[in-house]
Coordinates of C-alpha atoms in Angstrom, one line a residue:
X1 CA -13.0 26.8 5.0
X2 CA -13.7 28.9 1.9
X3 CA -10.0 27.8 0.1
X4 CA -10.8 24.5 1.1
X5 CA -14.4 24.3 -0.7
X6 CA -12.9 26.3 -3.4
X7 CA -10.0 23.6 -3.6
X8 CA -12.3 20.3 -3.5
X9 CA -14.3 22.7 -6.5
X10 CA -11.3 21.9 -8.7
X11 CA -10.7 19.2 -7.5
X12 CA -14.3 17.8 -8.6
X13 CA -14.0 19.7 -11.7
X14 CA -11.2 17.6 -12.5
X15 CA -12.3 14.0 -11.2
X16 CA -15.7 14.4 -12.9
X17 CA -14.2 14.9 -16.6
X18 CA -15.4 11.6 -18.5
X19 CA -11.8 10.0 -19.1
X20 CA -11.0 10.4 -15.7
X21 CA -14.2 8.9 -14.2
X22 CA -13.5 6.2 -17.0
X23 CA -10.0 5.6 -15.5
X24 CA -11.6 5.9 -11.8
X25 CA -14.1 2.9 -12.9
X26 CA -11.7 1.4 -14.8
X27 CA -9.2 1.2 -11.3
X28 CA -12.1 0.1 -9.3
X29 CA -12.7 -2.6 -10.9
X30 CA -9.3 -3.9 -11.6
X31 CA -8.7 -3.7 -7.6
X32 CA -11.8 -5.2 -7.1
X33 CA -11.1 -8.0 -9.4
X34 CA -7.4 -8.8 -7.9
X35 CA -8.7 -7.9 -4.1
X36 CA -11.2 -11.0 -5.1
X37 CA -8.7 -13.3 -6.8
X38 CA -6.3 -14.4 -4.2
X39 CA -2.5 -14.4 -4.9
X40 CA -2.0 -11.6 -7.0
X41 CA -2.8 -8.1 -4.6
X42 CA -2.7 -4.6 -5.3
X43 CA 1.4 -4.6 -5.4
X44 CA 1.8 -7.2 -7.9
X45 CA -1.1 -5.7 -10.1
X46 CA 0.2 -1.9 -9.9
X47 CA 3.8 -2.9 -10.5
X48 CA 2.4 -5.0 -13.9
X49 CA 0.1 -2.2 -15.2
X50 CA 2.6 0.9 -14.3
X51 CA 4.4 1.0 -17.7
X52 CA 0.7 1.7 -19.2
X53 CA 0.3 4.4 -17.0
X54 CA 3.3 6.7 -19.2
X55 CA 1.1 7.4 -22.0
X56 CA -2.0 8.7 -19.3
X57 CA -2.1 12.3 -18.0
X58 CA -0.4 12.5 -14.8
X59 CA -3.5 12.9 -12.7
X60 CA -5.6 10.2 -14.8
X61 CA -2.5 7.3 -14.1
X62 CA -3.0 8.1 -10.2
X63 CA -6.8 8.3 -10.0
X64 CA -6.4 4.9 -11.7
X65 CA -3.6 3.5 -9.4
X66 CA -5.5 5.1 -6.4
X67 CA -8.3 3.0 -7.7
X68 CA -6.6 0.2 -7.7
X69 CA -5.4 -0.1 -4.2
X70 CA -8.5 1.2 -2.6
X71 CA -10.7 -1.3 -4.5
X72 CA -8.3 -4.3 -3.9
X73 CA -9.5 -3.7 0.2
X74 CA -13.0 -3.8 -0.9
X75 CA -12.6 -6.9 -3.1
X76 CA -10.3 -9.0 -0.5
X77 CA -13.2 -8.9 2.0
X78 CA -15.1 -10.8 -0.5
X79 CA -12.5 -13.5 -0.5
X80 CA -12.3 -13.4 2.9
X81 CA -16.0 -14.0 3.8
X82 CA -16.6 -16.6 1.2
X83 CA -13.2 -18.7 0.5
X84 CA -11.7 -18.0 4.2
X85 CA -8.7 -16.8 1.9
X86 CA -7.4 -12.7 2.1
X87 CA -7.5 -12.0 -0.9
X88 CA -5.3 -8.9 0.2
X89 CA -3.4 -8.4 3.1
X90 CA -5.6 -6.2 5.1
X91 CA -8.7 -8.5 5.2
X92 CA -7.1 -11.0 7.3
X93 CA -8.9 -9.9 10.0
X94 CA -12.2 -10.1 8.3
X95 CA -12.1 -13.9 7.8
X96 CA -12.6 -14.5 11.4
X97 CA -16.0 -13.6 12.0
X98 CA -17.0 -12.6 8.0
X99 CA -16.2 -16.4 7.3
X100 CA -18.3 -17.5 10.4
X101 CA -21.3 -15.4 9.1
X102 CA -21.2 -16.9 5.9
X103 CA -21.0 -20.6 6.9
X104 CA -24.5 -19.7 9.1
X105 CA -26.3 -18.3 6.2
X106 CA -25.7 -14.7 6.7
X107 CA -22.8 -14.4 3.6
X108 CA -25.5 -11.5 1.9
X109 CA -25.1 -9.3 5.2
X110 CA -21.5 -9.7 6.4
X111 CA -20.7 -8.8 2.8
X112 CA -23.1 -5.7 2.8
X113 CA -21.7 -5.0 6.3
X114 CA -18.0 -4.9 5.0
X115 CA -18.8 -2.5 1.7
X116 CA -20.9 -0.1 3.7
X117 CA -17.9 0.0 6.8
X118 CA -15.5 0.5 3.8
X119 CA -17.5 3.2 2.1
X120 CA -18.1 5.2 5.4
X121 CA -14.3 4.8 6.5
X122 CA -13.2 5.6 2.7
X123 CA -15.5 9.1 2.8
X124 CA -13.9 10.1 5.8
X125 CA -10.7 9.4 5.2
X126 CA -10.8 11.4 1.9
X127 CA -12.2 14.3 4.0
X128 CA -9.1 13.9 6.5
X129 CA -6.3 13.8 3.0
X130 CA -7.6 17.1 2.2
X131 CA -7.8 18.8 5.7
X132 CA -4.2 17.4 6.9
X133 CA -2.2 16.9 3.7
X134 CA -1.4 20.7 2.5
X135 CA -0.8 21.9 6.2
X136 CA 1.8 19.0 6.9
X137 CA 3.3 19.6 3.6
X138 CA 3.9 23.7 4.6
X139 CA 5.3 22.2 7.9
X140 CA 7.7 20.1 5.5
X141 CA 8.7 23.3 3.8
X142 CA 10.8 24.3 6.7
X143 CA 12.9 21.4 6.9
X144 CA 16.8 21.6 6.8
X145 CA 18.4 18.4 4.6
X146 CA 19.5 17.1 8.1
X147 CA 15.9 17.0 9.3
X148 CA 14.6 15.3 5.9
X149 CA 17.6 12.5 6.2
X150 CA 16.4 11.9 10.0
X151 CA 12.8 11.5 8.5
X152 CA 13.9 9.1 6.0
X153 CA 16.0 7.1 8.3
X154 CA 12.7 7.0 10.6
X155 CA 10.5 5.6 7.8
X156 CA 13.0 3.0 7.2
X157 CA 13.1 2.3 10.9
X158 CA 9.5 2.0 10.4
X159 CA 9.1 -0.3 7.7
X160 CA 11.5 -2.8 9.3
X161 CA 10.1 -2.3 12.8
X162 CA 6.5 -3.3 11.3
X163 CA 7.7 -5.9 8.8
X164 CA 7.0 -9.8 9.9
X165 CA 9.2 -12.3 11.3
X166 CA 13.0 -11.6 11.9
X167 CA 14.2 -8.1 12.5
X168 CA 17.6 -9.1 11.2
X169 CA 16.2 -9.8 7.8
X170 CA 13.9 -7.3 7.8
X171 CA 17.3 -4.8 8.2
X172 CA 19.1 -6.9 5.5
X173 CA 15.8 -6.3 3.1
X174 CA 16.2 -2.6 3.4
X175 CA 19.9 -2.4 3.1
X176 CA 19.8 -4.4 0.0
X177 CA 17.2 -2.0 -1.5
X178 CA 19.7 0.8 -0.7
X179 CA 22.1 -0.8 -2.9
X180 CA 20.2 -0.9 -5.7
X181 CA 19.2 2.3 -5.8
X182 CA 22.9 3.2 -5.9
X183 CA 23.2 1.4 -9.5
X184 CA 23.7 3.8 -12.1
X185 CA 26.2 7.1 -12.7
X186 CA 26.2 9.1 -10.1
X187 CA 25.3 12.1 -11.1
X188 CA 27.6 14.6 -9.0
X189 CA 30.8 12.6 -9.6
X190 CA 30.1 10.9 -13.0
X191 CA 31.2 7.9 -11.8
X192 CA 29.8 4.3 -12.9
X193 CA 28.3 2.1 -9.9
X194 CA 27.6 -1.5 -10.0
X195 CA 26.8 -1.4 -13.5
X196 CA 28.8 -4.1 -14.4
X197 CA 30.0 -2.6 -18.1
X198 CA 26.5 -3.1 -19.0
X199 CA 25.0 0.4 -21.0
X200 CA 21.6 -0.8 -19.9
X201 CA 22.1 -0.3 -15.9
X202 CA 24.1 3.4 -16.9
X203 CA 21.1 5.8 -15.9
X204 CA 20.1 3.1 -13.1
X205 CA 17.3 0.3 -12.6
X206 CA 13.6 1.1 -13.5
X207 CA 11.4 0.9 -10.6
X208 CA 9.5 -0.8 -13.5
X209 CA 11.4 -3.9 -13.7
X210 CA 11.7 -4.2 -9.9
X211 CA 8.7 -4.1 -9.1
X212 CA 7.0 -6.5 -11.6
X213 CA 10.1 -8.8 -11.0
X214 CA 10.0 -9.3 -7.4
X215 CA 6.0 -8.9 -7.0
X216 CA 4.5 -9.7 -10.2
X217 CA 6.9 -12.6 -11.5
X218 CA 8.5 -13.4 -8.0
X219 CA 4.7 -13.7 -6.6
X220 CA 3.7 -15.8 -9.5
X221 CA 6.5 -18.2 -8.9
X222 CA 5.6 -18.9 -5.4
X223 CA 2.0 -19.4 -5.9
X224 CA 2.5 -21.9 -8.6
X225 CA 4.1 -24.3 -6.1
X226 CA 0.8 -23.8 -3.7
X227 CA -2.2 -26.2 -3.9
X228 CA -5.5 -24.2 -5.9
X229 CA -7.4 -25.2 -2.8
X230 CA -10.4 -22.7 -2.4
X231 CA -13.0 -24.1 -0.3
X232 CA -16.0 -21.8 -2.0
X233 CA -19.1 -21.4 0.7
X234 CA -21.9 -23.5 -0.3
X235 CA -24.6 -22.1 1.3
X236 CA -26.7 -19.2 0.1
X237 CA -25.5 -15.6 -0.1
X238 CA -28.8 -14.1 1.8
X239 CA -30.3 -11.1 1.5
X240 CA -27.6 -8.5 0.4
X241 CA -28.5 -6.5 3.5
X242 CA -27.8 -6.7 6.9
X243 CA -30.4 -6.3 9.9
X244 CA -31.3 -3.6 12.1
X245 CA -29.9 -5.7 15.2
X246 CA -26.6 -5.9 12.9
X247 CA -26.8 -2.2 11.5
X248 CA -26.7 -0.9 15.4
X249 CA -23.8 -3.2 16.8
X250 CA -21.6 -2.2 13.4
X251 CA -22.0 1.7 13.5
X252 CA -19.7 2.1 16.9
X253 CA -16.8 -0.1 15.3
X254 CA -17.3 1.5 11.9
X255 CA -16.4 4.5 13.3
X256 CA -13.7 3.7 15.7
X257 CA -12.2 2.0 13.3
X258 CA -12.7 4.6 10.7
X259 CA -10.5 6.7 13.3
X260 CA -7.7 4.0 14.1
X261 CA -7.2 3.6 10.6
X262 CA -7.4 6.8 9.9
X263 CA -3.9 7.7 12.0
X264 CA -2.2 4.3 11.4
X265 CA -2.3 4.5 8.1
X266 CA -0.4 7.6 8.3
X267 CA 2.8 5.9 10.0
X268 CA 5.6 4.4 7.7
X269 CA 5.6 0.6 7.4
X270 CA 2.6 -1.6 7.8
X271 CA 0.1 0.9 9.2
X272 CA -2.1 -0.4 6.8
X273 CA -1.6 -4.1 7.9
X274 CA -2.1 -3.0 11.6
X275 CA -5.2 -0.8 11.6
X276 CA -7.9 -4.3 11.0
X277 CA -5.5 -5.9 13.7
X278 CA -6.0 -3.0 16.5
X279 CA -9.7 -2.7 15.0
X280 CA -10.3 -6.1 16.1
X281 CA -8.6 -6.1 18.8
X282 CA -10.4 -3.3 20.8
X283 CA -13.5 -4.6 19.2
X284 CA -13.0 -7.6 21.5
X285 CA -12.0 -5.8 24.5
X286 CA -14.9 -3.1 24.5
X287 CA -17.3 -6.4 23.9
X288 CA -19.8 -7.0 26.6
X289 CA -19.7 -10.7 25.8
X290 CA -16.1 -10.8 24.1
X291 CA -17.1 -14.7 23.3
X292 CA -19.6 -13.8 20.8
X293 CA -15.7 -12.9 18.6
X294 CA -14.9 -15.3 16.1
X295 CA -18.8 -16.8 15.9
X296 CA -19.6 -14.3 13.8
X297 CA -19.5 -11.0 15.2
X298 CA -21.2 -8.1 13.1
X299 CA -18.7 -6.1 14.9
X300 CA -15.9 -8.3 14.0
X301 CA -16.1 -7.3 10.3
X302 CA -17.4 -3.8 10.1
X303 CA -14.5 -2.5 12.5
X304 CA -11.3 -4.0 10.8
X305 CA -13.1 -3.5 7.3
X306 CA -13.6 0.3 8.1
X307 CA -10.3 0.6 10.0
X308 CA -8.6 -1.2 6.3
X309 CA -9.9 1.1 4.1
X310 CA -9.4 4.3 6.0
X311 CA -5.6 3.7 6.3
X312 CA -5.4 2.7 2.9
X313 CA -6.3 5.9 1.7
X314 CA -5.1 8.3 4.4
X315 CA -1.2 6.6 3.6
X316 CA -1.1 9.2 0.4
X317 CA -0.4 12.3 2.7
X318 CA 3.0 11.4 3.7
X319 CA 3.3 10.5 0.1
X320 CA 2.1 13.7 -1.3
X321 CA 2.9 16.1 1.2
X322 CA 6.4 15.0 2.4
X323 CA 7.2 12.6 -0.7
X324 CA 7.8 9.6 1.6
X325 CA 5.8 6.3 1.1
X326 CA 4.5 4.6 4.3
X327 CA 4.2 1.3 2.3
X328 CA 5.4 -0.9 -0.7
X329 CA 2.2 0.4 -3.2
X330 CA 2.6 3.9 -2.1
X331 CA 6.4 3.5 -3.2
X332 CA 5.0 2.6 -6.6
X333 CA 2.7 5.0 -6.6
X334 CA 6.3 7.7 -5.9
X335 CA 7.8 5.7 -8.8
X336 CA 4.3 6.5 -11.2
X337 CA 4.7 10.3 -9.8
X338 CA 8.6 10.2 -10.6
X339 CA 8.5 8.9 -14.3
X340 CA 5.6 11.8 -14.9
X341 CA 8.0 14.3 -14.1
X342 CA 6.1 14.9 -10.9
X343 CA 8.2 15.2 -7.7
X344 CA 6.2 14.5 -4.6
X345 CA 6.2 16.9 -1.4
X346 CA 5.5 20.3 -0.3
X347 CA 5.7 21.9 -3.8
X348 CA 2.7 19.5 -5.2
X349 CA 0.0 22.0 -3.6
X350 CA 1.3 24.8 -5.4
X351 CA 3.0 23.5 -8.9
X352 CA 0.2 20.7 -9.3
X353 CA -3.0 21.3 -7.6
X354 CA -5.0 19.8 -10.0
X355 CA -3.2 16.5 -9.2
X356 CA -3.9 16.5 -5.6
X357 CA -7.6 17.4 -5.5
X358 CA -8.0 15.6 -8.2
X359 CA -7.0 12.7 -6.5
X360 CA -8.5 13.8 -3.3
X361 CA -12.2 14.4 -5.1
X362 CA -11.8 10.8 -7.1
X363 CA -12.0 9.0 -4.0
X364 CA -14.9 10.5 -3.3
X365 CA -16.4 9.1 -6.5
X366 CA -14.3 6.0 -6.5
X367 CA -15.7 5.0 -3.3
X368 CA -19.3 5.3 -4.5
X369 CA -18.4 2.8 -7.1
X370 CA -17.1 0.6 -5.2
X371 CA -20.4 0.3 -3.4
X372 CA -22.0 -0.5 -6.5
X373 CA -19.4 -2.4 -7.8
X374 CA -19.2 -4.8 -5.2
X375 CA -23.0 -5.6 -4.1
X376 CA -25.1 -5.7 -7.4
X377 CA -22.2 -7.7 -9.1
X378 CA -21.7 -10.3 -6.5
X379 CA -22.3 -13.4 -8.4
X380 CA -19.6 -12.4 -10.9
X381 CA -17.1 -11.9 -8.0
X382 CA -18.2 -15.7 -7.0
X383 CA -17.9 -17.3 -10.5
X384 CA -14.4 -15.8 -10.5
X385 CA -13.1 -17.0 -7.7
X386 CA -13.6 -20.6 -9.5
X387 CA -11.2 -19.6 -12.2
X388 CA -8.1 -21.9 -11.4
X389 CA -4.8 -20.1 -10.9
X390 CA -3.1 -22.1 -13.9
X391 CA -5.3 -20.1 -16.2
X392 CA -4.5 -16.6 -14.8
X393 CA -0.3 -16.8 -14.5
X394 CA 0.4 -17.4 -18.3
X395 CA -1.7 -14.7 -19.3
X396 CA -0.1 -12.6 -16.2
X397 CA 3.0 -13.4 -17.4
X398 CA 2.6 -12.3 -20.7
X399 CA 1.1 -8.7 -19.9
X400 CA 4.0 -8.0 -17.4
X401 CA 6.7 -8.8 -20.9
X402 CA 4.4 -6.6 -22.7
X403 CA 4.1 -3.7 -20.8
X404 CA 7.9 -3.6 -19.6
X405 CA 9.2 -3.8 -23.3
X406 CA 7.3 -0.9 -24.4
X407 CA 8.5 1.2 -22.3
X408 CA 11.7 1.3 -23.7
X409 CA 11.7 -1.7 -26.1
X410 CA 15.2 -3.1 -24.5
X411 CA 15.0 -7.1 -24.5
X412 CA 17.1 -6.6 -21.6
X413 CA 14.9 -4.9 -19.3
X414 CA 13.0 -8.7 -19.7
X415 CA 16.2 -10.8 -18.8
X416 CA 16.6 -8.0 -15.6
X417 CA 12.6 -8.6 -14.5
X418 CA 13.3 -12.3 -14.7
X419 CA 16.2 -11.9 -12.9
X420 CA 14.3 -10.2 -9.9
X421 CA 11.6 -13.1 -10.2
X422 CA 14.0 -15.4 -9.2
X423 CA 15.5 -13.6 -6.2
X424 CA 11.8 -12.9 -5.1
X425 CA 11.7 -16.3 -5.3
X426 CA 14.5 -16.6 -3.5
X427 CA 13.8 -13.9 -0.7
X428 CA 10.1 -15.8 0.4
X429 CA 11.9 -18.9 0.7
X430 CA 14.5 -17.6 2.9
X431 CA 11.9 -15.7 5.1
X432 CA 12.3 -12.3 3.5
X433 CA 9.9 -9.6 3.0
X434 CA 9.9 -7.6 0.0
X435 CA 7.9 -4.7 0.4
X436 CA 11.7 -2.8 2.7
X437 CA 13.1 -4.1 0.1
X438 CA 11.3 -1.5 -2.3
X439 CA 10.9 1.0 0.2
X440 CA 14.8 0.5 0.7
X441 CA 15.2 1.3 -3.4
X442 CA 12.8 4.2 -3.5
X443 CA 14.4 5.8 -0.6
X444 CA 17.5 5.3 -1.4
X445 CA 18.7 8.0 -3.6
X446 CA 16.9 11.0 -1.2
X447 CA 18.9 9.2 1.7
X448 CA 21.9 9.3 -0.3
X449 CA 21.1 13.1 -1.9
X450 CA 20.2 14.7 1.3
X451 CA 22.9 12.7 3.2
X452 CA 25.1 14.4 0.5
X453 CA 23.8 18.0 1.4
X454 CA 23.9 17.7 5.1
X455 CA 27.7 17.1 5.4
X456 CA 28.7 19.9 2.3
X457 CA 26.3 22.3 4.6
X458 CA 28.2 21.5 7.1
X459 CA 31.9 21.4 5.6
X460 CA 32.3 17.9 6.4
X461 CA 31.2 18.3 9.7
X462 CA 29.0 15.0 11.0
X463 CA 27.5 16.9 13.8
X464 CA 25.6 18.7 11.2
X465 CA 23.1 15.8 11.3
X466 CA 22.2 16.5 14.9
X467 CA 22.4 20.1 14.8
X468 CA 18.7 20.4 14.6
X469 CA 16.2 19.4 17.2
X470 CA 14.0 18.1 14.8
X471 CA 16.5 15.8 13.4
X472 CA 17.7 14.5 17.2
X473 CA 13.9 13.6 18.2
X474 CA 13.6 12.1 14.2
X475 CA 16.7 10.3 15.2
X476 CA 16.2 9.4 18.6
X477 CA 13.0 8.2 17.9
X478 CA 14.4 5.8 15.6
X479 CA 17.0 4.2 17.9
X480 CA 14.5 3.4 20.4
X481 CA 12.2 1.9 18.2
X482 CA 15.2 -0.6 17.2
X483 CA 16.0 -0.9 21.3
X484 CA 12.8 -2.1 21.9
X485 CA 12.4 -4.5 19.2
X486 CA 15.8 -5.9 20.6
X487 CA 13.7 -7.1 24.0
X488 CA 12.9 -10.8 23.6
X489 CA 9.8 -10.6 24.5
X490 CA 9.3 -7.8 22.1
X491 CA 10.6 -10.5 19.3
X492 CA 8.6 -13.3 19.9
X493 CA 5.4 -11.6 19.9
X494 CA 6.7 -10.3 16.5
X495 CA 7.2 -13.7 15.3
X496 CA 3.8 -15.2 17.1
X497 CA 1.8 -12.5 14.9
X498 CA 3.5 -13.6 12.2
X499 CA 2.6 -17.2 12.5
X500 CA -1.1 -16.1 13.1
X501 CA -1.0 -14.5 9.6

């Protein structure tokens, strides 16, 4: 208890410095801002503003790309409530009943509702990062190369398990991300890999131009072809807080949900889509009067919203204690940690404390913020949401060619990001989902590295990669996961929840 106070000390130490509460503010309201504008999200937005992050400090680039994400759930509930539009992902859920509240008047409390749920869950998540994180990361100390291939191969498992629609695709994403992680030299054999004779692909692809090329441009492209149709509520806002009545019925799913997001959010994949869903879900089951669901339901917002924001921040301890991300943003946030110099996993605690509870204590202040951010200043959110999309792509367009070329001022990396625009493009029209795709490219090269180790441990030997109980269970756990997503009844309710999306 005493290392852990003394920990959260330098961690607040750090976090309280005025550039990086400037950056902390500064992330906050950029989430907020895209969480509000629908279309754009917290992957598109960190992939864009990751080549600014190389001339920031390490710890200031992820406070501010922590910011980001965090923020983006608190600003897509305002979206959701008032336009019946997610404005990210995760607040789906939220338009059921926070849409219903705001067509009978009561806009002002589902709102207040949804940023007091996400402040709570956000607290208490922040408090779970820095009791679990270091301890899982001394477990990960232990592991053999064969057990850390088994756990990669179960995180991919994961992320196709939990993506949307067809499993077959959903494989084909992730294999095709392993490819491209291959382009490059490789680096024990010196040999050139589907670089094509061009010098510009020698040392590999950026995540850089990936990322802003299949989310930022590829997103852009689809959206454009969409209708701008965002049916504002009319009514009032209301008082910007909720009743007594409301208060009591909202504590119970605040902190259930604060507890189911809290673990999903922990699992590879889409933990962070599933924790509103299975909020919701047992909202409606514990119900006395389940029929009062989708009428607008205090409970119906405050448990997803709180179950949406704790995942979101408890998905950083696989990435900082194990260096695997559960999730397309936490990827980027690997690839921000990489191109620092920064290598993810159990050494962090040790050869960069001041990163992690610095981190740790910025949510702490981030989420405070966002309280204020989001209540006082909810006209502005409003008055943005009336900006038309045909003013926001060119000028989204233009940062992402800015920021790519100076990184390292190659026209080329341009031609590559347009490139990847057009087979995002070409992926969401054929029914692909892009975030395996990018968990396929950023686990890549440790699959191939510490496939690489196990076999010369083992002088060529493949039962080296079941030589280890911990790498049968990884492994075995794995298979069945894809065995019981082979069921058809298993696939069509995949599918059905996909429609419902």
């Amino acid at each position: 208890m005493t290392s852990l106070l003394a920990d959260l000390g330098l961690g607040f130490s750090i976090a309280l410095t005025f550039d990086n509460l400037l950056l902390c503010l500064l992330g906050c309201l950029i989430g907020t801002l895209i969480g509000v504008l629908p279309g754009i999200g917290p992957i598109a937005t960190i992939s864009i503003l990751l080549p600014f992050t190389f001339g920031i400090p390490p710890v200031g680039s992820m406070i501010m790309l922590a910011g980001i994400y965090y923020g983006a759930q608190y600003g897509g509930s305002t979206t959701a409530i008032l336009v019946r539009m997610p404005g990210e992902a995760g607040s789906i859920v939220t338009i059921i009943d926070g849409n219903a509240m705001a067509r009978a008047g009561r806009a002002g409390a589902a709102l207040a509702l949804a940023a007091l749920s996400s402040f709570v869950a956000g607290c208490v998540a922040t408090i779970v990062i820095g009791t679990f994180a270091e301890p899982l990361g001394q477990v990960a100390l232990y592991l053999a190369p064969e057990d850390y291939f088994a756990l990669i191969v179960l995180g991919l498992v994961f992320a196709i398990v939990l993506a949307g629609g067809s499993l077959l695709k959903a494989i084909l994403a992730v294999l095709f991300g392993i490819v491209l992680a291959t382009v490059g030299t490789d680096m024990e054999t010196g040999a050139q890999r589907l670089t094509f004779g061009l010098p510009s692909l020698l040392e590999g692809l950026n995540i850089s131009i990936l990322a802003m090329g299949i989310f930022g441009i590829g997103e852009i492209l689809h959206n454009v072809q969409k209708a701008d149709d965002r049916p504002i509520v009319q009514s009032t806002i209301g008082r910007l807080w909720p009743s007594r009545d409301e208060i009591r019925r909202s504590a119970g799913p605040a902190a259930r949900g604060t507890v189911i997001g809290s673990l999903l959010g922990v699992l590879p994949g889409s933990g962070t889509l599933l924790a509103p869903f299975a909020s919701y879900v047992m909202e409606k089951k514990l119900a006395r009067d389940p029929s009062r669901f989708g009428r607008g339901a205090p409970e119906g917002v405050a448990g997803p919203e709180a179950a949406n924001n704790a995942a979101s921040q408890t998905c950083f301890i696989p990435l900082l204690s194990l260096g695997l991300p559960p999730n397309a943003v936490m990827a980027l946030m690997l690839g921000a940690l990489t191109i620092q110099g920064i290598v993810p996993g159990p050494q962090v605690f040790t050869k960069n404390p001041d990163l992690f509870w610095g981190m740790v204590a910025s949510m702490w202040i981030g989420n405070a913020m966002l309280l204020v951010i989001n209540l006082p200043l909810i006209g502005i959110w409003v008055s943005l949401l009336k900006v038309p999309y045909r003013l926001l792509f060119p000028a989204i367009i233009l940062f992402c060619c800015i920021g790519l070329y100076s990184v390292n001022r190659l026209p080329e990396d341009i031609y590559f990001m347009a490139a990847f625009g057009v087979v995002g493009l070409v992926l969401s029209k054929l029914g692909f989902e892009a975030a395996p795709l990018l968990l396929g490219f950023v686990l890549g090269d440790p699959l191939e590295s510490n496939f690489r180790r196990t076999l010369i441990l083992g002088d060529g030997d493949w039962w080296k990669f079941v030589s280890s109980p911990i790498a049968v269970a990884l492994l075995l756990g794995a298979l069945v996961m894809v065995l019981v997503m082979l069921f058809p009844k298993v696939r069509k309710g995949r599918e059905d929840i996909l429609v419902e999306e």
